[in-house]
PDB file of C-alpha atoms in Angstrom:
ATOM      1  CA  MET A   1      -0.035  -0.053   0.040  1.00 57.00           C
ATOM      2  CA  VAL A   2       0.968   3.554  -0.882  1.00 67.00           C
ATOM      3  CA  PHE A   3       0.853   6.098   2.223  1.00 70.00           C
ATOM      4  CA  THR A   4      -1.738   8.911   0.679  1.00 76.00           C
ATOM      5  CA  ASN A   5      -3.681  10.964   2.709  1.00 87.00           C
ATOM      6  CA  ARG A   6      -7.471  12.145   2.203  1.00 92.00           C
ATOM      7  CA  LEU A   7      -8.191  13.099   5.773  1.00 94.00           C
ATOM      8  CA  ARG A   8      -9.159  16.830   5.195  1.00 94.00           C
ATOM      9  CA  GLU A   9     -11.470  15.625   2.233  1.00 94.00           C
ATOM     10  CA  ILE A  10     -12.906  12.870   4.349  1.00 95.00           C
ATOM     11  CA  ARG A  11     -13.460  14.994   7.804  1.00 95.00           C
ATOM     12  CA  LYS A  12     -14.891  17.882   5.569  1.00 96.00           C
ATOM     13  CA  GLY A  13     -17.321  15.349   3.829  1.00 96.00           C
ATOM     14  CA  VAL A  14     -18.565  14.313   7.379  1.00 96.00           C
ATOM     15  CA  GLY A  15     -19.070  17.935   8.406  1.00 97.00           C
ATOM     16  CA  MET A  16     -15.989  17.813  11.615  1.00 97.00           C
ATOM     17  CA  SER A  17     -13.989  20.771  12.000  1.00 97.00           C
ATOM     18  CA  ILE A  18     -10.505  20.409  12.839  1.00 96.00           C
ATOM     19  CA  SER A  19     -10.897  21.410  16.273  1.00 97.00           C
ATOM     20  CA  GLU A  20     -13.806  18.641  16.855  1.00 98.00           C
ATOM     21  CA  LEU A  21     -11.864  16.000  15.357  1.00 97.00           C
ATOM     22  CA  ALA A  22      -8.868  17.041  17.665  1.00 98.00           C
ATOM     23  CA  ARG A  23     -11.322  17.152  20.705  1.00 98.00           C
ATOM     24  CA  ARG A  24     -12.712  13.759  20.040  1.00 98.00           C
ATOM     25  CA  THR A  25      -9.350  11.871  19.110  1.00 97.00           C
ATOM     26  CA  GLU A  26      -7.541  13.605  22.219  1.00 97.00           C
ATOM     27  CA  MET A  27      -5.002  15.345  19.908  1.00 97.00           C
ATOM     28  CA  SER A  28      -3.858  19.134  19.279  1.00 97.00           C
ATOM     29  CA  ARG A  29      -5.183  20.733  16.505  1.00 97.00           C
ATOM     30  CA  ALA A  30      -1.482  21.460  15.450  1.00 97.00           C
ATOM     31  CA  ASN A  31      -1.182  17.650  15.052  1.00 96.00           C
ATOM     32  CA  ILE A  32      -4.314  17.139  12.755  1.00 96.00           C
ATOM     33  CA  THR A  33      -3.169  20.219  10.925  1.00 95.00           C
ATOM     34  CA  LYS A  34       0.442  18.553  10.413  1.00 94.00           C
ATOM     35  CA  ILE A  35      -1.356  15.194   9.038  1.00 94.00           C
ATOM     36  CA  GLU A  36      -3.630  16.885   6.982  1.00 93.00           C
ATOM     37  CA  LEU A  37      -1.791  19.963   5.352  1.00 90.00           C
ATOM     38  CA  HIS A  38       1.894  19.180   5.962  1.00 83.00           C
ATOM     39  CA  GLY A  39       1.998  15.296   4.857  1.00 82.00           C
ATOM     40  CA  GLN A  40       3.025  14.007   8.204  1.00 88.00           C
ATOM     41  CA  GLU A  41       2.582  10.525   8.527  1.00 90.00           C
ATOM     42  CA  PRO A  42       0.916   9.312  11.795  1.00 93.00           C
ATOM     43  CA  SER A  43       1.532   6.377  13.726  1.00 94.00           C
ATOM     44  CA  GLY A  44      -0.609   3.528  13.195  1.00 94.00           C
ATOM     45  CA  PHE A  45      -2.528   4.234  16.358  1.00 96.00           C
ATOM     46  CA  THR A  46      -2.771   7.606  15.638  1.00 96.00           C
ATOM     47  CA  MET A  47      -4.676   6.362  12.462  1.00 95.00           C
ATOM     48  CA  LEU A  48      -6.925   3.864  14.030  1.00 96.00           C
ATOM     49  CA  ARG A  49      -8.163   6.875  16.788  1.00 97.00           C
ATOM     50  CA  ILE A  50      -8.755   8.876  13.787  1.00 97.00           C
ATOM     51  CA  ALA A  51     -10.204   6.506  11.770  1.00 97.00           C
ATOM     52  CA  SER A  52     -12.550   5.537  15.002  1.00 97.00           C
ATOM     53  CA  VAL A  53     -13.755   8.824  15.216  1.00 97.00           C
ATOM     54  CA  LEU A  54     -14.674   9.376  11.463  1.00 97.00           C
ATOM     55  CA  ASN A  55     -16.231   5.688  11.142  1.00 97.00           C
ATOM     56  CA  LYS A  56     -13.979   5.085   8.483  1.00 95.00           C
ATOM     57  CA  ASP A  57     -11.589   2.162   7.764  1.00 94.00           C
ATOM     58  CA  PRO A  58      -8.180   3.688   8.152  1.00 93.00           C
ATOM     59  CA  ARG A  59      -7.080   2.458   4.777  1.00 91.00           C
ATOM     60  CA  ASP A  60      -9.563   4.638   2.893  1.00 91.00           C
ATOM     61  CA  ILE A  61      -8.209   7.507   4.616  1.00 93.00           C
ATOM     62  CA  PHE A  62      -4.243   6.963   4.580  1.00 91.00           C
ATOM     63  CA  PHE A  63      -3.634   4.619   1.857  1.00 87.00           C
ATOM     64  CA  GLU A  64      -4.059   4.876  -1.708  1.00 78.00           C
ATOM     65  CA  SER A  65      -5.587   1.278  -2.335  1.00 65.00           C
ATOM     66  CA  SER A  66      -7.722  -0.633   0.311  1.00 50.00           C
ATOM     67  CA  GLY A  67      -7.320  -4.254   1.193  1.00 53.00           C
ATOM     68  CA  ALA A  68     -10.118  -5.231  -0.892  1.00 52.00           C
ATOM     69  CA  GLN A  69      -8.869  -3.500  -4.053  1.00 56.00           C
ATOM     70  CA  GLU A  70      -5.422  -5.398  -3.193  1.00 56.00           C
ATOM     71  CA  LEU A  71      -6.961  -8.229  -3.362  1.00 51.00           C
ATOM     72  CA  GLN A  72      -8.802  -8.037  -6.184  1.00 54.00           C
ATOM     73  CA  ASN A  73      -5.749  -7.201  -7.949  1.00 57.00           C
ATOM     74  CA  GLU A  74      -3.899 -10.422  -6.936  1.00 59.00           C
ATOM     75  CA  LYS A  75      -6.905 -12.372  -8.327  1.00 57.00           C
ATOM     76  CA  GLU A  76      -6.804 -10.576 -11.763  1.00 67.00           C
ATOM     77  CA  ASN A  77      -2.742 -11.249 -11.537  1.00 68.00           C
ATOM     78  CA  THR A  78      -2.829 -14.920 -10.835  1.00 64.00           C
ATOM     79  CA  GLY A  79      -6.023 -15.833 -12.253  1.00 58.00           C
TER      80      GLY A  79
END
């Protein structure tokens, strides 16, 4: 999987502000901003916290393709 960052897009899509996401994840606004705007790669634990609050799979937020898509690609390449 390739790291990407759709956090801002997804956060806005669910109608949540940076302040609200920071509060609900118990992170600082500065850390959320670093992840969203400056491409800081969060730890696995942080990815899970953010994904949980946004009710999304972390792969959909932070990675180019989901696990399901990778499995489909493997099937096509071996089949």
